[in-house]
XYZ file of C-alpha atoms in Angstrom:
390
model
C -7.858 -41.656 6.349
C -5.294 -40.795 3.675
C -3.638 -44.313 2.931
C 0.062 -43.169 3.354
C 2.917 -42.810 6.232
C 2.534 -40.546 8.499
C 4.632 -39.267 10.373
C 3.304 -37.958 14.398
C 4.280 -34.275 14.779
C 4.487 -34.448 19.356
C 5.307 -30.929 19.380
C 2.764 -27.548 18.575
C 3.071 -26.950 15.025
C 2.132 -23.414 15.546
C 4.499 -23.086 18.020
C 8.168 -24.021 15.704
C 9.968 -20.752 15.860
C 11.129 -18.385 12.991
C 14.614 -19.488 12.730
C 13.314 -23.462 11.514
C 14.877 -24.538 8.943
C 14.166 -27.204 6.091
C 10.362 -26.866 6.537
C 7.286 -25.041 5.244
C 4.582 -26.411 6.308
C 1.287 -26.232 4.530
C -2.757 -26.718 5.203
C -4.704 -28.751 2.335
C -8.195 -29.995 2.499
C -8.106 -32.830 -0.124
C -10.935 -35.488 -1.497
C -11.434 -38.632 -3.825
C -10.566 -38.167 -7.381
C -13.542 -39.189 -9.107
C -14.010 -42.805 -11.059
C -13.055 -41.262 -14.698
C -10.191 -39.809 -13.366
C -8.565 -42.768 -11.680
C -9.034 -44.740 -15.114
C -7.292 -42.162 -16.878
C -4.601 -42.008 -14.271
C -4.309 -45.988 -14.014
C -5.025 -45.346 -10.199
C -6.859 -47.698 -7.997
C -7.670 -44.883 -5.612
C -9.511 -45.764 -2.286
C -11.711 -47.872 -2.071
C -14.679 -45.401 -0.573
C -14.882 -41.611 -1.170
C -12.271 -39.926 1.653
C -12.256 -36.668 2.591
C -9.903 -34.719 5.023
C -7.213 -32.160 6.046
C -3.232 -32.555 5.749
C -0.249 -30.844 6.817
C 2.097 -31.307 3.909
C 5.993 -30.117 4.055
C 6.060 -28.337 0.830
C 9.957 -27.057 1.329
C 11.868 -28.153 -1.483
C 14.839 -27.453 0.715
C 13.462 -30.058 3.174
C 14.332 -33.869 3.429
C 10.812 -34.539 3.746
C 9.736 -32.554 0.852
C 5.885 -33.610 -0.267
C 5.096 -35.816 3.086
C 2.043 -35.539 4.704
C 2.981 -34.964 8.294
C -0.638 -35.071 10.190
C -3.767 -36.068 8.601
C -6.984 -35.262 10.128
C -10.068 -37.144 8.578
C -13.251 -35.633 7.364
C -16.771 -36.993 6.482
C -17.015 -38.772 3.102
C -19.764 -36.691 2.240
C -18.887 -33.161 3.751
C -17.406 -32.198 0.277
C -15.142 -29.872 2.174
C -14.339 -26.612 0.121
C -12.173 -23.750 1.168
C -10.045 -22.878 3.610
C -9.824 -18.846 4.928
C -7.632 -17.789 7.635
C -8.945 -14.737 10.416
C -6.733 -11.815 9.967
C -4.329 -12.417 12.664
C -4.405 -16.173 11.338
C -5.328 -17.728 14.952
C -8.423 -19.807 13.124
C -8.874 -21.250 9.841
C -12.608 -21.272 8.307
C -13.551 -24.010 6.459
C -16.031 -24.155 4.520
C -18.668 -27.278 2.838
C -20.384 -27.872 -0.489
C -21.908 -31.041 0.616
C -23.642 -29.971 3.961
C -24.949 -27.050 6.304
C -21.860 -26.487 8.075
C -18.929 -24.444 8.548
C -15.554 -25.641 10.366
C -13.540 -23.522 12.129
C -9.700 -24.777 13.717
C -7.822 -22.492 16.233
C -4.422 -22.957 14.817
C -2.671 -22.385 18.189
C -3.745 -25.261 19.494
C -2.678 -28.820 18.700
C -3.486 -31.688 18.669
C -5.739 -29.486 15.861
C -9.624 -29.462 16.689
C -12.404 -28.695 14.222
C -15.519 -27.043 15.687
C -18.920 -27.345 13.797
C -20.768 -24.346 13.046
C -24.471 -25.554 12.007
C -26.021 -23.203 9.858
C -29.896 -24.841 8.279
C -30.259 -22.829 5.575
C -26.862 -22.336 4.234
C -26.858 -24.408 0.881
C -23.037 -24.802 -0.640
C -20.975 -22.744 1.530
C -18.262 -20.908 -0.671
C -16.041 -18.176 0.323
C -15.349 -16.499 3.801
C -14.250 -12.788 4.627
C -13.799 -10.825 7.806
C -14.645 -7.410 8.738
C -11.527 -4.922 9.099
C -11.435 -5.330 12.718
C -11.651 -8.948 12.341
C -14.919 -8.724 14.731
C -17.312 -10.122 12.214
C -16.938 -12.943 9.105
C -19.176 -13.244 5.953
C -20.297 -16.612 4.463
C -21.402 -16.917 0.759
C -23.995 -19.610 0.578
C -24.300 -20.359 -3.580
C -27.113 -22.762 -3.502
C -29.596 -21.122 -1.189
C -28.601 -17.370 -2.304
C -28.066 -16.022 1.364
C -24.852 -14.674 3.048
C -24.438 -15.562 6.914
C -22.631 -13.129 9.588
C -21.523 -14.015 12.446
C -19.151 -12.710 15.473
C -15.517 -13.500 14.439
C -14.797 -14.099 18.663
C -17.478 -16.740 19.863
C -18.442 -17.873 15.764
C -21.840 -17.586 16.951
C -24.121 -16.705 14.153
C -25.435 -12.690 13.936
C -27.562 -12.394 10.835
C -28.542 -13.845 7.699
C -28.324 -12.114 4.648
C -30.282 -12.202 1.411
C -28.779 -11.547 -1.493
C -30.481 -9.671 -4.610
C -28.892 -11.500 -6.804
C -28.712 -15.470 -6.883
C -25.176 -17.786 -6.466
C -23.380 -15.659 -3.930
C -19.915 -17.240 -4.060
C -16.966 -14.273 -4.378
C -17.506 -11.624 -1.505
C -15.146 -8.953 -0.605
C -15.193 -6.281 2.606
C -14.107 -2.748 2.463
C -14.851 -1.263 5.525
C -13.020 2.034 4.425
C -15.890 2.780 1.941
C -18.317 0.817 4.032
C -19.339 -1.555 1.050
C -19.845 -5.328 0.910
C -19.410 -7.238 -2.663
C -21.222 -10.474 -3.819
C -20.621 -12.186 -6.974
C -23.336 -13.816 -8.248
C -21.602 -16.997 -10.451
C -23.516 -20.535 -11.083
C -26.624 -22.374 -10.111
C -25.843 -25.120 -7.551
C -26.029 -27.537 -11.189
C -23.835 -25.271 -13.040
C -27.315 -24.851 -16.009
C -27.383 -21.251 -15.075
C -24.972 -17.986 -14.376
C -24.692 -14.699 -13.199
C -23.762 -11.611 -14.407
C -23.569 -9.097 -11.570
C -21.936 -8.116 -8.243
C -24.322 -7.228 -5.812
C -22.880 -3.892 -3.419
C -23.992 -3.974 0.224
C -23.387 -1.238 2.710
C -21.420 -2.606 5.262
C -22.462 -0.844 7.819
C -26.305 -1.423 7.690
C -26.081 -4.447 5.340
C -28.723 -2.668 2.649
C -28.564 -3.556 -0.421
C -27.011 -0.408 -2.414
C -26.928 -1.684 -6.151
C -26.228 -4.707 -8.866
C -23.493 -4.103 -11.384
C -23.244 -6.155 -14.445
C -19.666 -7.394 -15.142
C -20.597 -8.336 -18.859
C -20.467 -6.497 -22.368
C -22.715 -8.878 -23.716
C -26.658 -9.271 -23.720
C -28.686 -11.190 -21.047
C -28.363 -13.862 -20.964
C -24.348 -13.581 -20.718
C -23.278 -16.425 -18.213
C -20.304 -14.384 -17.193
C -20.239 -16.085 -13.521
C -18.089 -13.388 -11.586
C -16.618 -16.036 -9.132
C -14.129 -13.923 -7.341
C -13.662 -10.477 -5.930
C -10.760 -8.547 -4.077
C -10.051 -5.339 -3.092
C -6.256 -3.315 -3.647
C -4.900 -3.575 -0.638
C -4.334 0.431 0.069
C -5.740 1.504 -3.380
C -6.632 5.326 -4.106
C -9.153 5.437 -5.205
C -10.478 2.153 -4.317
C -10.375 -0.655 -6.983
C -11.528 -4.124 -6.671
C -10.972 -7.187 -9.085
C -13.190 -9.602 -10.264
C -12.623 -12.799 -12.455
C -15.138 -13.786 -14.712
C -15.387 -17.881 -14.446
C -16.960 -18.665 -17.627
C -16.826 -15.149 -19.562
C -13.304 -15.291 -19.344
C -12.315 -11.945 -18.524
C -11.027 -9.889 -15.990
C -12.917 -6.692 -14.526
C -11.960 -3.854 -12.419
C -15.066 -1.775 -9.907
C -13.672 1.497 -9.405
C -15.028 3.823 -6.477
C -16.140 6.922 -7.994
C -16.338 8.940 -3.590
C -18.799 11.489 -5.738
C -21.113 9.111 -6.858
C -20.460 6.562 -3.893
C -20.717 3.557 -6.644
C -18.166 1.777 -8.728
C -17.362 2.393 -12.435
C -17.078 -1.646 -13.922
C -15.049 -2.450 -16.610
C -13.240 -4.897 -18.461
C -9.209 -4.975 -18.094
C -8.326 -8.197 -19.673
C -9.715 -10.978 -22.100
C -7.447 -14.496 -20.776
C -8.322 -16.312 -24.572
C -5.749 -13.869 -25.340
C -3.395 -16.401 -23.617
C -4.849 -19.675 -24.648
C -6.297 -19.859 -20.850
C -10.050 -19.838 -19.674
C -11.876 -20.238 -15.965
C -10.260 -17.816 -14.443
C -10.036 -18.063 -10.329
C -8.976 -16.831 -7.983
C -6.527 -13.400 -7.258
C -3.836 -12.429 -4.909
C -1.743 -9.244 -4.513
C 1.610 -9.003 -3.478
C 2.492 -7.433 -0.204
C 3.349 -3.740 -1.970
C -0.020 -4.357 -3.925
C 2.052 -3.496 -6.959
C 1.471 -7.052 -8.470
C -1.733 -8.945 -8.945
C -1.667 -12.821 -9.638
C -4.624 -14.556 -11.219
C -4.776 -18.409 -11.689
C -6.905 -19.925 -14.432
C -8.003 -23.652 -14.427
C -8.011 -24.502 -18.173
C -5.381 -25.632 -18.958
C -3.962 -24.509 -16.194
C -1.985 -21.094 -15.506
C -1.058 -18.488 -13.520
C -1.182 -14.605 -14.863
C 0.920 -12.153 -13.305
C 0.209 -8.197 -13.548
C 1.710 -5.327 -12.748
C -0.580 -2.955 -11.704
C 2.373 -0.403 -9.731
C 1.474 2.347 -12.381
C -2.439 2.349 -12.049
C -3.977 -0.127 -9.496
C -7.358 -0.349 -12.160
C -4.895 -0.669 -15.204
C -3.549 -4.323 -15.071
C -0.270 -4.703 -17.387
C 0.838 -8.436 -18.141
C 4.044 -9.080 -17.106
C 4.514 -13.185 -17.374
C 2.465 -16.366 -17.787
C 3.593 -19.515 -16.653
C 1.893 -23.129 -16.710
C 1.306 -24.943 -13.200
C -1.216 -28.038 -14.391
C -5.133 -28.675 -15.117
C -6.974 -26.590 -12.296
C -4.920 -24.168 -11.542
C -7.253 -22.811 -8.383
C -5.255 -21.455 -4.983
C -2.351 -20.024 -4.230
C -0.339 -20.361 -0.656
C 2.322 -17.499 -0.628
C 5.626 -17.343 2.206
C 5.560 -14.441 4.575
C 8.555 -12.971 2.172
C 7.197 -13.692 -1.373
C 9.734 -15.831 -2.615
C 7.537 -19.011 -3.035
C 4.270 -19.871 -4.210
C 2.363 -23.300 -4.315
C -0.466 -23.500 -6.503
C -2.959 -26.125 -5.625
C -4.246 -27.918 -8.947
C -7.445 -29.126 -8.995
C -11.008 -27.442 -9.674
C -14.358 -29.361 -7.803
C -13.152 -32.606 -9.434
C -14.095 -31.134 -12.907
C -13.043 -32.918 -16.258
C -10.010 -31.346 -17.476
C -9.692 -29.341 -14.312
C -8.528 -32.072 -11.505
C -4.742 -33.113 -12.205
C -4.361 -33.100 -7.985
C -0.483 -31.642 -8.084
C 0.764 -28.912 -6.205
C 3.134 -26.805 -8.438
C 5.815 -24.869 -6.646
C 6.678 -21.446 -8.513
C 9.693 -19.076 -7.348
C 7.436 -16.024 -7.298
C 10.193 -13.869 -7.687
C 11.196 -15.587 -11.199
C 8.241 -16.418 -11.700
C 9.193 -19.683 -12.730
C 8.139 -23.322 -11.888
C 10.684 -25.810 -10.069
C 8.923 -28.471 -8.393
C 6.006 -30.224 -8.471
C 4.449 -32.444 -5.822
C 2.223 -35.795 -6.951
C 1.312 -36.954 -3.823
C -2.059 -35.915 -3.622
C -2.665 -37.341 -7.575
C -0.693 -40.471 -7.255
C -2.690 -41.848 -4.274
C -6.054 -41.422 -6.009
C -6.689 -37.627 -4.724
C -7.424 -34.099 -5.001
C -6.380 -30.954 -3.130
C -8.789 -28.672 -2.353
C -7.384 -25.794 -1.401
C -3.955 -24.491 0.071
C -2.561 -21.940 2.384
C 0.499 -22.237 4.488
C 0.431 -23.220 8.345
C 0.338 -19.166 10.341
C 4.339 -19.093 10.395
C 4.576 -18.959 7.012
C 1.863 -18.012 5.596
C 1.029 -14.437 3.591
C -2.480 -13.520 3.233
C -1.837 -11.934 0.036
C -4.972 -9.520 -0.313
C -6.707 -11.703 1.653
């Protein structure tokens, strides 16, 4: 268990009302830095790999600004990846590089509880996303090239997916169109990459088509990683980030052809950044944010004029890792979590906290990085929390 104070919330977190003051409370699954990072740092670290989940005050308003409030304790070896909220954010999904499970928490209920999903052949779970009605979620399984479905209510498993393509990490639901992406990114050893997004029909899960995301001859090792549709777009666009190509790429629904027109929108060399993440849109879907974890950045776009047509508006420079982003309900706040699977160069550990409406960094929380960890992800407890595209 994380070796600081904690301090015993008695009361329902999910249950503070509106009007609280001094507090925004955020979820963050965090793990060991690794050996070479602790030397760098000068950290001793724990003594054996830890894993787990925290609720962190991230409020810089708030007196306890940076504590950890409630730790929950994972296994060593889970290797505990993302976390994805339902749509009416009543359960967080999360999911595990290490081993053939998903967790799911019902966030109305406290002391919090983590139920085990066991799914066999599910090899590096990645990314989660949930049908329109919120009836049904998606799992991307990377290392065993599979997607899982199952039924959003009981989390009891429906179907099992193969995917065309291997290293299904990004995946992206528009039930509007009735299409299902895939991104198909990096073997399991990170030797080998991807170049396309596979497009499923939603409705009948058949596999429709494989677009190439890459200018460049096979074999490119673009690894799409990510992929998000416009909230409300017409016609429908969806973004994907090309992890080691660099890039930025818009799918475009052509309704005559019923398949997307791919193309590249932005090159991020262009702004001295690389490993490009993971993408949010603000709640009038006129701006798109895109974080990139070398150096460490996050890209803002304004996209009001064209949704497919990204225009860059403002860069600013978080730390090494640059990976999620937890938005407030209003917009006014973001905290960017800092740390990329434990890479070199890509695992500083610090949450920064940007004014999103300045775009503009003024605070940054070590707490995480000075105890010898990393956080994994981030998203803000229900209250507070925007889902941002999501």
């Amino acid at each position: 268990m994380f070796k600081l104070a904690i301090t015993v919330i008695i009361v329902v977190l999910g249950a503070y009302s509106s009007t609280s003051q001094g507090e925004i409370l955020a979820l963050i699954n965090y793990e060991s830095k690794p050996a070479d990072s602790l030397k760098s740092l000068k950290l001793s670290g724990p003594q054996q790999r830890e894993e787990g989940i925290a609720v962190m005050d991230v409020d810089p308003k708030s007196d306890a600004f940076g504590q950890i409030l409630v730790d929950i304790p994972l296994p060593a070896d889970l290797v505990a990846h993302h976390i994805f909220y339902d749509k009416t954010m009543t359960k967080a999904y999360i999911t595990a590089l290490g081993k053939s499970e998903l967790r799911v928490m019902e966030m109305n209920k406290f002391p919090y509880r983590l139920k085990v999903i066991q799914l066999d052949n599910c090899k590096m779970g990645e990314d989660v996303v949930f049908s329109a009605d919120n009836s049904k979620w998606y799992l991307t399984c990377m290392g065993s090239d599979n997607v899982y479905v199952g039924d959003a209510k009981t989390d009891k498993v429906l179907e099992e997916l193969k995917m065309p393509k291997p290293y299904p990490h990004g995946i992206a639901i528009n039930n509007d169109i009735d299409r299902i992406l895939v991104t198909s990114t990096v073997s399991p050893d990170m030797t080998k990459a991807g170049n396309y997004i596979s497009v499923i029909e939603a409705s009948t899960h058949k596999v429709m088509d494989s677009i190439k995301v890459s200018n460049k001859e096979e074999p490119a090792g673009e690894a799409p990683v990510e992929v998000l549709f416009v909230p409300n777009s017409n016609p429908v666009v969806a973004y994907v980030t090309n992890m080691q190509g660099g890039t930025l790429w818009t799918l475009t629904w052509d309704e005559k052809k019923k398949d997307f027109d791919a193309a590249e929108v932005f090159d991020f060399s262009t702004e001295g950044a690389g490993v490009p993440l993971e993408i949010y849109f603000s709640d009038d879907a006129n701006t798109l944010y895109v974080s990139t974890a070398k150096p460490g950045k996050v890209h803002v776009f304004d996209i009001s004029e064209n949704s497919a047509k990204p225009n860059l508006v403002k860069t600013y420079v978080t730390a090494e890792g640059a990976h999620h982003i937890a938005f407030t309900k209003d917009g006014s706040l973001g905290f960017v979590q800092n740390s990329f699977i434990n890479l070199p160069g890509m695992s500083d550990g610090e949450i920064t906290v940007v004014d999103m409406v300045n775009n503009e960094v003024t605070h940054r929380i070590d707490t995480f990085k000075a105890n010898g960890f990393n956080p994994n992800s981030i998203v803000l407890l229900p209250e507070w929390n925007h889902l941002a595209g999501h």
